[in-house]
XYZ file of C-alpha atoms in Angstrom:
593
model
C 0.000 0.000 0.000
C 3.084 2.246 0.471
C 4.513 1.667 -2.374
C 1.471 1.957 -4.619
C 0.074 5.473 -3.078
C 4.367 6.632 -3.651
C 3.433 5.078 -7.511
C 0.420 7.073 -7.290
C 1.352 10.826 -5.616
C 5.505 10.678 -5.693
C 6.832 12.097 -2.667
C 10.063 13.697 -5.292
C 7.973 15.100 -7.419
C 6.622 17.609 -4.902
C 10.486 19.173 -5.198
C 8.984 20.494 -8.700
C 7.107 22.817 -7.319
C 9.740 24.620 -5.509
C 11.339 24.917 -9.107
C 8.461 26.266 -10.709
C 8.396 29.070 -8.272
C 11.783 29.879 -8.375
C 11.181 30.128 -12.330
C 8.237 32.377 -11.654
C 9.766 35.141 -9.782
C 12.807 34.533 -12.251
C 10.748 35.249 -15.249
C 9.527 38.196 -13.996
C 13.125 40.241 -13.023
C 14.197 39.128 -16.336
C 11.254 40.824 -18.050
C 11.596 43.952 -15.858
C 15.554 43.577 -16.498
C 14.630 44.050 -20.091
C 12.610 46.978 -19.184
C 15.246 48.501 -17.626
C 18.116 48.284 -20.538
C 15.446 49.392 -23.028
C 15.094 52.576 -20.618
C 18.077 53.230 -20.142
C 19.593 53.041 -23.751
C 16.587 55.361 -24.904
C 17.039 57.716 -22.257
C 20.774 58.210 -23.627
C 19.641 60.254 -25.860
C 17.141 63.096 -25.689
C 14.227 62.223 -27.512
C 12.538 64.516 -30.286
C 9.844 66.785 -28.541
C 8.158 67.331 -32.557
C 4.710 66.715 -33.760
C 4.104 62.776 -33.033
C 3.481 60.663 -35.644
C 0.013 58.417 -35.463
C 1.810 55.489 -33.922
C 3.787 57.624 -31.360
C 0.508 58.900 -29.848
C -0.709 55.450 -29.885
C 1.892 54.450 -28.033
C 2.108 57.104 -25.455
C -1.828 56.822 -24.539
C -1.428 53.817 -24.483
C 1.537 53.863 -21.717
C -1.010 56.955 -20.180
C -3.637 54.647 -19.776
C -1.756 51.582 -18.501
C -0.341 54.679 -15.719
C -3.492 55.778 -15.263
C -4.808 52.335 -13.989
C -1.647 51.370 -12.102
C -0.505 54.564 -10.442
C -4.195 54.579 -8.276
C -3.907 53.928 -5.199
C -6.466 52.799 -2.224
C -7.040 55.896 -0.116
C -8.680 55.729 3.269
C -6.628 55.516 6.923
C -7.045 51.372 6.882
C -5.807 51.405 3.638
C -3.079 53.564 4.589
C -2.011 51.439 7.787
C -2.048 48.362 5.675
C 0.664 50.147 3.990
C -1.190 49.148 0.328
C 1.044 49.584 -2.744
C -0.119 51.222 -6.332
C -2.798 48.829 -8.082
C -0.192 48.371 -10.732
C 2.090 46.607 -8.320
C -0.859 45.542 -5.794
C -2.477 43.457 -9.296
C 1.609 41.925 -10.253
C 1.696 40.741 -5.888
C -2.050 39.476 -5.924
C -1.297 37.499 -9.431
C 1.573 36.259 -8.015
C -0.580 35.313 -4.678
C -3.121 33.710 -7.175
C -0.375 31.731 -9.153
C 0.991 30.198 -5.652
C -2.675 29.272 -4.861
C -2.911 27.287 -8.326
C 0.002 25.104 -7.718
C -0.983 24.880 -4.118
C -4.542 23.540 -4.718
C -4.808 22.601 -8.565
C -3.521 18.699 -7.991
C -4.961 16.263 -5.554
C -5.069 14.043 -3.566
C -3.611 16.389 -0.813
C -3.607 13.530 1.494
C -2.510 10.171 1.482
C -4.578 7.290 2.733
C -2.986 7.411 6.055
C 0.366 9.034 7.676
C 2.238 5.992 7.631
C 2.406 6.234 3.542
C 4.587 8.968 3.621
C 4.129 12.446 4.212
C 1.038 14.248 2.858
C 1.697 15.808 -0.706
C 0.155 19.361 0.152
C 2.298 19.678 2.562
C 5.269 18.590 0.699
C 4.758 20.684 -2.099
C 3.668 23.997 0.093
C 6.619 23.474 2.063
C 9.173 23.218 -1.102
C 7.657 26.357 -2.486
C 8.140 28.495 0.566
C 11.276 27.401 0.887
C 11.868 28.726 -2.582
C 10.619 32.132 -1.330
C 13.425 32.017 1.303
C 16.306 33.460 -1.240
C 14.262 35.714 -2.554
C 12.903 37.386 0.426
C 16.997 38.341 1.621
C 17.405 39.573 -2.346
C 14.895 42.227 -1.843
C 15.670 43.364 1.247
C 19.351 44.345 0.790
C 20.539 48.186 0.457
C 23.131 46.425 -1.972
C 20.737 44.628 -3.703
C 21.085 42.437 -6.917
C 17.309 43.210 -8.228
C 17.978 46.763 -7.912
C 21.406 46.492 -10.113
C 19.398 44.333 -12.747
C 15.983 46.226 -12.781
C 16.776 49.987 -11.320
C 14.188 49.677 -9.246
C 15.154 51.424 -5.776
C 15.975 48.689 -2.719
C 13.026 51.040 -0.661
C 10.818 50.319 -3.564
C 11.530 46.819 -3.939
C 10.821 46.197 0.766
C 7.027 46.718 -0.426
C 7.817 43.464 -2.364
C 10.059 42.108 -0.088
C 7.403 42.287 2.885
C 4.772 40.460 0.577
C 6.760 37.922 -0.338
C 7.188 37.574 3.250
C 3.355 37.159 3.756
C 3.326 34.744 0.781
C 6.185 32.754 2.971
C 4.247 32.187 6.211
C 0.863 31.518 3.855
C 2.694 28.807 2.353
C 4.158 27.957 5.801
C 0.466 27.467 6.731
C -0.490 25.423 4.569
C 2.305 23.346 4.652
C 2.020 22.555 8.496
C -1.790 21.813 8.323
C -1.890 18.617 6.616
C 0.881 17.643 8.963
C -1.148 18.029 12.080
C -4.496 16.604 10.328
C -3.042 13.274 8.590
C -1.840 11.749 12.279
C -5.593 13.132 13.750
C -7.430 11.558 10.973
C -5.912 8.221 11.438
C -5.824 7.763 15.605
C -7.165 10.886 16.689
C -5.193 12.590 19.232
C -3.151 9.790 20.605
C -1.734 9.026 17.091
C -0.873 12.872 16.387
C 1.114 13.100 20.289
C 3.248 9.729 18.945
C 3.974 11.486 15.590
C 4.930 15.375 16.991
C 7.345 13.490 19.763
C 8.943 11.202 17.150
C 12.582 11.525 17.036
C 13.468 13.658 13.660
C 9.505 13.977 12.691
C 8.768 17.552 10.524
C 5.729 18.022 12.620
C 8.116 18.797 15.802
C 11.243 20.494 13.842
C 8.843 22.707 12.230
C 7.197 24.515 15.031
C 10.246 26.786 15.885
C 10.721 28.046 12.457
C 7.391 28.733 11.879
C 7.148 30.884 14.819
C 10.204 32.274 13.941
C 8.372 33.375 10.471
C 5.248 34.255 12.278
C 7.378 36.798 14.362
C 8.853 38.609 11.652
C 5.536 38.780 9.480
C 3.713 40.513 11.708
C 6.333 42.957 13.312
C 6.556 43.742 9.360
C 2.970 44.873 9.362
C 3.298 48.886 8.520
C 1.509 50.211 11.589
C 3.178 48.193 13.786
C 6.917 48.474 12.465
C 6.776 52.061 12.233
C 5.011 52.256 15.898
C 8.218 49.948 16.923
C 10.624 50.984 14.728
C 13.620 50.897 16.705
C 12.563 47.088 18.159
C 11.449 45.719 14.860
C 14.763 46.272 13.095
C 16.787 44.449 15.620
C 14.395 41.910 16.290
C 13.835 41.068 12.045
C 17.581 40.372 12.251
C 17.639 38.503 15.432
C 14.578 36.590 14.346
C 15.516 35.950 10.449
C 19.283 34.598 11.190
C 17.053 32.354 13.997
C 14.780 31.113 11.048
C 17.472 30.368 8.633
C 19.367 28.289 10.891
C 16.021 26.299 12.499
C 14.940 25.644 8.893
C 18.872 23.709 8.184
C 17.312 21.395 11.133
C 13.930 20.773 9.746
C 14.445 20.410 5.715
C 16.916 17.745 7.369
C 18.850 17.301 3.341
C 15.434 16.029 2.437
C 15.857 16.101 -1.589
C 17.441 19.681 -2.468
C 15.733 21.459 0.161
C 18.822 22.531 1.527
C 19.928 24.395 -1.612
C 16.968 27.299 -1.654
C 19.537 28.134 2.312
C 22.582 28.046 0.832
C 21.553 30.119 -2.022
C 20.163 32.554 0.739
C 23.112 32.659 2.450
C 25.116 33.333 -0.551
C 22.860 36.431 -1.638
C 23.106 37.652 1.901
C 26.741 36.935 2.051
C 27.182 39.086 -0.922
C 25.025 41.923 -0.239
C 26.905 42.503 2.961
C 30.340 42.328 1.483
C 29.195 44.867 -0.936
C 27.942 47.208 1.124
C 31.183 46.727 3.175
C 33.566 47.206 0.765
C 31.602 49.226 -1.646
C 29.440 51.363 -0.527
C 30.601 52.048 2.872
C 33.467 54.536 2.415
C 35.305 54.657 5.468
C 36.260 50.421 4.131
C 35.402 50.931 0.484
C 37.989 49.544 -1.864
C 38.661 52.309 -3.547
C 40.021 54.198 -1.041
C 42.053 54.672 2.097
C 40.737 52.286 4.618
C 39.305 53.898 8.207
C 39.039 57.294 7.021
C 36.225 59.033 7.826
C 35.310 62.666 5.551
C 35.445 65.920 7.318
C 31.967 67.433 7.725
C 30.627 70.868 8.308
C 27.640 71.335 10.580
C 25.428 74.597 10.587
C 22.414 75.692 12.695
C 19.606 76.977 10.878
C 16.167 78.507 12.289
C 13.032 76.479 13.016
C 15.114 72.986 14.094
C 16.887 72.182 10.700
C 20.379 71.835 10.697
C 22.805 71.750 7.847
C 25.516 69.213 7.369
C 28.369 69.446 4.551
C 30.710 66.833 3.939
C 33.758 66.745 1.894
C 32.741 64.053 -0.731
C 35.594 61.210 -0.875
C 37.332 61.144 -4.572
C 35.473 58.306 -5.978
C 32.481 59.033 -4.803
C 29.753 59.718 -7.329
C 25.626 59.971 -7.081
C 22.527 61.289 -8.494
C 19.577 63.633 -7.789
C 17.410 61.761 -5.559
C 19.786 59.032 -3.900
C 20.239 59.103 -0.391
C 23.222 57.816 2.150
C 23.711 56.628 5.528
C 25.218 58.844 7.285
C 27.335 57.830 10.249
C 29.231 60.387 12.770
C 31.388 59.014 15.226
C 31.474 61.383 17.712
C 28.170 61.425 18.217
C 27.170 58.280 17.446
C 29.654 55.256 16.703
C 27.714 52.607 15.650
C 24.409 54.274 14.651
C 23.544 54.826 10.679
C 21.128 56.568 9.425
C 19.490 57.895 6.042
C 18.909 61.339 4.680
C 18.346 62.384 1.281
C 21.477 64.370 -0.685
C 20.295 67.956 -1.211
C 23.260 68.719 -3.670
C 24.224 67.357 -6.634
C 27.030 65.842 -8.083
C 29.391 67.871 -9.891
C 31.455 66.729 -12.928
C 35.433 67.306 -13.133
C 34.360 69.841 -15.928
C 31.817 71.490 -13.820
C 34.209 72.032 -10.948
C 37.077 73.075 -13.426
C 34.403 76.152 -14.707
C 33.484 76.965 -11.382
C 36.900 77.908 -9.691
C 39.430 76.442 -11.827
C 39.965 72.954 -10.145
C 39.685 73.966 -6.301
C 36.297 73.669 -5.772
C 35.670 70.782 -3.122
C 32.514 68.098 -3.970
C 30.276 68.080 -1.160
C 27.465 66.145 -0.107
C 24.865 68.249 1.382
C 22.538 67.311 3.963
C 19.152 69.020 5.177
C 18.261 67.502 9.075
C 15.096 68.192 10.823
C 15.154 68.096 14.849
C 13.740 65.233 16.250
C 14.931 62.916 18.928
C 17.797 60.325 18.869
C 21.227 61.046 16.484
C 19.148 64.135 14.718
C 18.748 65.687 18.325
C 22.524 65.141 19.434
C 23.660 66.856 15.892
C 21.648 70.187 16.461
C 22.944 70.318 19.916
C 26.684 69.694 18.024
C 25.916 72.443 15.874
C 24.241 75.011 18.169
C 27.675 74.296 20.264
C 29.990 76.113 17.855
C 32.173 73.638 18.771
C 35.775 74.158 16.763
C 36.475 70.532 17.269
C 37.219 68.802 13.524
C 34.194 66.537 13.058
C 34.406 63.451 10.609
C 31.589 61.329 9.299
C 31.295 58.047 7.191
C 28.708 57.714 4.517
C 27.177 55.027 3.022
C 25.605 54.833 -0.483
C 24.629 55.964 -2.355
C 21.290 53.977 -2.682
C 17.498 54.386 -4.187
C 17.000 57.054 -7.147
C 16.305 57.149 -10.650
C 18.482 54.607 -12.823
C 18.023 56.736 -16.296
C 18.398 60.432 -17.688
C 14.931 62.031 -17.092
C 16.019 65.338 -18.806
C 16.372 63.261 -22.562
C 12.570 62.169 -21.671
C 10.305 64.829 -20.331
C 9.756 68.408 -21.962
C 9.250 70.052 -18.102
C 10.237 68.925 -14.504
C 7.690 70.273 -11.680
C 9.072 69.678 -8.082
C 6.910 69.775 -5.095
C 8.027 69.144 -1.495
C 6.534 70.390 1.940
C 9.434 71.388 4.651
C 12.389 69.434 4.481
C 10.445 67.395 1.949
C 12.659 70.095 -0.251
C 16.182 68.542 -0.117
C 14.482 65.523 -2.583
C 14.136 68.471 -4.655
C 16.876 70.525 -4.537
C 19.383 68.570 -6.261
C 17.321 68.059 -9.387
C 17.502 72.055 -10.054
C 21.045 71.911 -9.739
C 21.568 68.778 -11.446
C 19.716 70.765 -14.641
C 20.699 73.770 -14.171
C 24.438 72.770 -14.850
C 22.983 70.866 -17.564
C 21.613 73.937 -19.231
C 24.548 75.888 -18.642
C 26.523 73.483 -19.978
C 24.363 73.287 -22.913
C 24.405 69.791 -23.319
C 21.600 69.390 -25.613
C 18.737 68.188 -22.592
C 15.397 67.613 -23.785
C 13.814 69.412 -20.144
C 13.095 72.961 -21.389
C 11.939 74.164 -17.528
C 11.759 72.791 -14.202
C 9.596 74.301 -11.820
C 9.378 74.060 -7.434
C 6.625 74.238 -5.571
C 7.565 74.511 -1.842
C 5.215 74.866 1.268
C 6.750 75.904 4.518
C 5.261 76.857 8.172
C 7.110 79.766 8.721
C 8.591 82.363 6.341
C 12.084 82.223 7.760
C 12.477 78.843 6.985
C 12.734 79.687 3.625
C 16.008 80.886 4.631
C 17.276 77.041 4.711
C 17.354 76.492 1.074
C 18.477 80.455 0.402
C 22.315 79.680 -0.528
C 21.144 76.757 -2.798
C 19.347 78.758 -4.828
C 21.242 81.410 -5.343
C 23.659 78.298 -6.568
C 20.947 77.799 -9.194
C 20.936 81.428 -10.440
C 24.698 81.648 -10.580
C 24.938 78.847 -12.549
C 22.393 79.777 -14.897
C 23.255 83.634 -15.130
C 21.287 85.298 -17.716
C 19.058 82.145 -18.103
C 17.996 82.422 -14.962
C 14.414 81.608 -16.202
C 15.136 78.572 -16.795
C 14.445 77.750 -13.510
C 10.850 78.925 -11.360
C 10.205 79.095 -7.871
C 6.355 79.227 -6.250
C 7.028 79.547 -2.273
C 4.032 79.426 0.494
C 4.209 79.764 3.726
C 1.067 78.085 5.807
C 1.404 80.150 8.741
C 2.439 83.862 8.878
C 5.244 85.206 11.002
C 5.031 88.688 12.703
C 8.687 89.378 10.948
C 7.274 89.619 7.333
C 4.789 91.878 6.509
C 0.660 91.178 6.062
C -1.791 91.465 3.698
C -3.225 94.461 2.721
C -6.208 95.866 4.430
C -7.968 95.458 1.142
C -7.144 92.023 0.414
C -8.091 90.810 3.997
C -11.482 92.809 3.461
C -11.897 90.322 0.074
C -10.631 87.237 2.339
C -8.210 86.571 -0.443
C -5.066 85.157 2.033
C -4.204 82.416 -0.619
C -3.632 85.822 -2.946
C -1.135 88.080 -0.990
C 2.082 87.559 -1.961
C 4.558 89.019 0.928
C 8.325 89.899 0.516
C 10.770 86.894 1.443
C 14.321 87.108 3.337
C 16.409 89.283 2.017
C 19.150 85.914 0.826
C 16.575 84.942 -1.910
C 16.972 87.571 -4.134
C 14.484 90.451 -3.947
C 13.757 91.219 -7.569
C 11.071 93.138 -8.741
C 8.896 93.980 -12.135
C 9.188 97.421 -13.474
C 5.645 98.243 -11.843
C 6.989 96.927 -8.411
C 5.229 93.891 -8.062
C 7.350 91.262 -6.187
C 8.786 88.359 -8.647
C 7.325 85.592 -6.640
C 7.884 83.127 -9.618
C 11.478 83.864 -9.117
C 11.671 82.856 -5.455
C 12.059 86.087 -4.408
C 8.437 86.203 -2.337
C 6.212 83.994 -1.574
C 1.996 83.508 -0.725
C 0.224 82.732 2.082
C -1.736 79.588 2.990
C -1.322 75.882 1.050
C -0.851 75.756 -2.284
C -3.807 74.317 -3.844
C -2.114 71.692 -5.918
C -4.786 70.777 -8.545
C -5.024 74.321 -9.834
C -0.995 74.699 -10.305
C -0.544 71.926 -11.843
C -3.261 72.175 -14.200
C -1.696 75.706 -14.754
C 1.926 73.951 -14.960
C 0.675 71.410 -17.530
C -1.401 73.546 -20.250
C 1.598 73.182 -22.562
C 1.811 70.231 -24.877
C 4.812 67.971 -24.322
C 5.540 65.551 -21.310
C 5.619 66.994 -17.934
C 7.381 64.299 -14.910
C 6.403 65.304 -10.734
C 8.760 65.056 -8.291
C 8.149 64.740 -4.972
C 6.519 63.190 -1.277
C 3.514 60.816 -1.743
C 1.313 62.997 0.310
C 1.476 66.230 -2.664
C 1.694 63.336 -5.533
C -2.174 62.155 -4.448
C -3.414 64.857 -4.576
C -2.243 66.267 -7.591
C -3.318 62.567 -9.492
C -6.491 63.113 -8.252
C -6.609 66.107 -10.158
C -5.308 64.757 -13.545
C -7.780 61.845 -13.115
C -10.702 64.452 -13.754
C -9.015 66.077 -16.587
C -7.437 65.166 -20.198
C -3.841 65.755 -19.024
C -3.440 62.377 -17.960
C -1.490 61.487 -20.961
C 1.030 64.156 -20.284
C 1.700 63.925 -16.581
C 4.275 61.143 -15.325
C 4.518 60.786 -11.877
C 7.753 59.979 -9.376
C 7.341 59.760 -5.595
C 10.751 60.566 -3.623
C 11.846 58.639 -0.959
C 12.242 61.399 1.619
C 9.152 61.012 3.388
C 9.788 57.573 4.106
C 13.367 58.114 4.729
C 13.026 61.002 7.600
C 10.351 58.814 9.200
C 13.296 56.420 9.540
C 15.665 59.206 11.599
């Protein structure tokens, strides 16, 4: 009877199924592999902003309406805990859930006439396909991270994946422990299933521990809950993950090839931490000298932001909208942590122009006040201390792998507080490719910046006054539309007349005196220069439908929060099929300080 119900359901043919999944999710980085070279070869060279041809508008509403679809997202405050993705990439995960749930359930028999027979086959199966999740959950969730070198898709972009594939893990898991339990029940009830858990080397007893292991880190992953716990869930994912991989050597016990989905996963990790070792940590990088850290600049500006420049190391080289990790040993020896660059990189030919070879490359940092490393820093810099001050940086990491300016006809940038230093290397980063002349498709770029008070517009005052010395006489090139959502008694108020007409939003008011107070022949302030600014929250769905009235391709930068709004504005309209949309990081990433 054994050997007929093994003839009928073979107990190594359940080992397929782990290969089929590991062809699955191979399948699909290859095809989004191919997406990115075809990206980034086009974007090499700026494309022609003429009259489209019939099949080039075909093409592009076609690409609108796929973005139109996919770029939605589920609004609401449970959506928002759950942490949902875009429906583009929320339809790819629940397709992929779907696909998991065909091989799990599509074959029967799922049991086997009784225990003794060998072990049930939807167990066997379910437990060989989460075991072929195991590699791929540690490739996503590196910062040095294979799938991002092979797709350009950000590693911050790719944890939404990586936590789902998680969930898919401990579904499987599930599964694959429930016919386990049930077999031994079905065939002596209770007595039979205590002999079978307590039998020396059975999977029913080995598999317990890892599969609360796995249970632990799912739901410590759960949005609301990691970001309540921040601090605790980090450590304990670790903790609890190097736990899991080593329970799960004890309780795949070299059954088939079980044990090669953990020494695949310890390869990938292996890798990803030598490469973030000794490539993108720079104090060990191989490139340079070893235990060095960079000398760093620290500046205290109003309203709890503090400014941190550090002398860029020689090989160091990144792009508008990456961020490092930032580590400074005097304040913190161990601790790393993320903030977005707020200056861009400059060429050798760049630098050359600008002061003849002595100009030094610096990476420029924007820090908000709150508690923790952030908190110790302000204190630093409110100290005037004259002590030399060094710091190690990490990265960089995230950002967009292709040339945006040979794609999109006009840039609009919109940030919130120190949403702005996602923003403020992209100006500079095309500015110096205007000035340079370089033959850039981007014809304008545009920034849209809300602020409490009026005198913090005084943090970003020196970077733009960058921008207009780059650009000189084409200074309007670049445009800038300040607000300021509270008023402060040090800048003056609306007119009595205005106030009388309740038009606040209206008013603009004079900004500080660093940024640039240019005016019209008739006097009116140049507020589209930067140099004043209005009162109250932009209302987002009117400037960009302002912004966008032009024919040609238009791409947003900036947080999530501003970027729902303003696609809920282009879903009521026909610009749709002219507005791309990018969400930076920096929202995310100053939650994480």
């Amino acid at each position: 009877a054994h050997n007929a119900s093994q003839k009928h359901v073979s107990y190594y043919h359940q080992y397929e199924y782990g290969h089929w999944t590991t062809w699955y999710y191979a399948i699909i980085i290859f095809v989004f592999t191919i997406l990115n070279v075809y990206r980034f070869i086009t974007a090499k060279v700026p494309e022609s902003s003429t009259r489209p041809t019939f099949s080039t508008r075909l093409q592009t509403k076609s690409v609108a309406a796929v973005r139109f679809l996919s770029y939605r997202r589920l609004r609401g405050s449970f959506f928002d805990r759950l942490g949902l993705p875009s429906l583009g990439l929320l339809t790819i995960l629940l397709l992929s859930v779907l696909f998991l749930c065909i091989l799990t359930f599509s074959v029967r028999p799922y049991y086997r006439q009784h225990r003794g027979y060998g072990s049930p086959p939807l167990a066997v199966r379910t437990g060989l396909m989460a075991a072929a999740c195991t590699p791929l959950i540690v490739v996503l969730s590196g910062k040095a991270n294979l799938v991002t070198l092979l797709t350009g898709i950000s590693h911050e972009r790719l944890n939404i994946v990586h936590r789902w594939v998680g969930y898919m893990c401990l579904g499987l898991s599930v599964v694959h422990t429930v016919p386990f339990l049930v077999a031994p029940y079905r065939d002596g009830g209770y007595a039979a299933l205590h002999k079978q858990f307590y039998k020396p080397g059975a999977f029913e007893y080995t598999g317990v521990p890892p599969l609360a292991m796995l249970a632990g880190i799912t739901v410590f992953s759960i949005p609301f809950i990691r970001n309540r716990f921040y601090e605790s869930f980090y450590f304990l994912h670790i903790l609890l993950y190097i736990t899991y991989i080593g329970l799960c050597f004890w309780h795949f016990g070299r059954e088939g090839d079980s044990w090669n989905y953990l020494w695949a996963t310890l390869a990938i990790w292996l890798a990803t931490l030598l490469a973030r070792v000794f490539w993108f940590n720079r104090a060990v990088n191989i490139r340079e000298s070893w235990i060095n850290g960079s000398p760093m600049q620290k500046r205290d500006l109003v309203g709890g932001m503090t400014r941190l420049d550090i002398l860029a190391p020689k090989t160091l080289n990144w792009s508008p909208g990456q961020h490092f990790f930032v580590r400074v040993p005097g304040l913190d020896l161990f601790g790393n942590h993320p903030f977005t660059s707020a200056s861009a990189f400059k060429s050798a030919d760049d630098i050359r122009e600008k002061s003849g070879g002595s100009y030094p490359q610096k990476v420029t940092f924007y820090i908000r006040t709150h508690a923790g490393f952030t908190k110790a820093l302000a204190a630093h810099a409110q100290s005037q201390s004259r002590t030399p001050s060094t710091a190690v940086l990490e990265g960089p990491f995230g950002g967009i792998p292709y040339k945006i300016e040979n794609t999109f006809d006009r840039i609009v940038l919109v940030a919130g507080g120190g949403g702005v230093t996602a923003c403020l290397p992209w100006m500079e980063h095309l500015a110096m490719k205007r000035s340079a002349g370089t033959g850039m498709r981007v014809t304008s770029v545009k920034l849209v910046w809300a602020v409490r008070r009026a005198e913090h517009l005084k943090w970003i005052e020196e970077s733009i006054d960058e921008v207009h010395k780059v650009l000189g006489e084409d200074f309007d090139f670049v445009e800038n539309f300040f607000h300021v959502t509270r008023e402060a008694t040090s800048f003056s108020k609306p007119s009595q007349n205005d106030l009388e007409k309740g038009n606040h939003n209206a008013v603009s008011q004079p900004a500080p005196s660093g940024l640039r107070n240019l005016e019209h022949d008739n006097g009116h302030l140049m507020v589209d220069r930067g140099s004043g600014y209005k009162t109250g929250r932009p209302c987002l769905k009117e400037v960009i439908a302002n912004l966008l009235v032009e024919a040609g391709r238009t791409m947003v930068i900036g947080q999530s929060t501003y970027l729902h709004e303003i696609l809920e504005k282009c879903k009521q309209t026909d610009l749709t099929n002219r507005l791309w949309t990018r969400e930076s990081q920096d929202r995310r990433i100053q939650r994480l300080r």
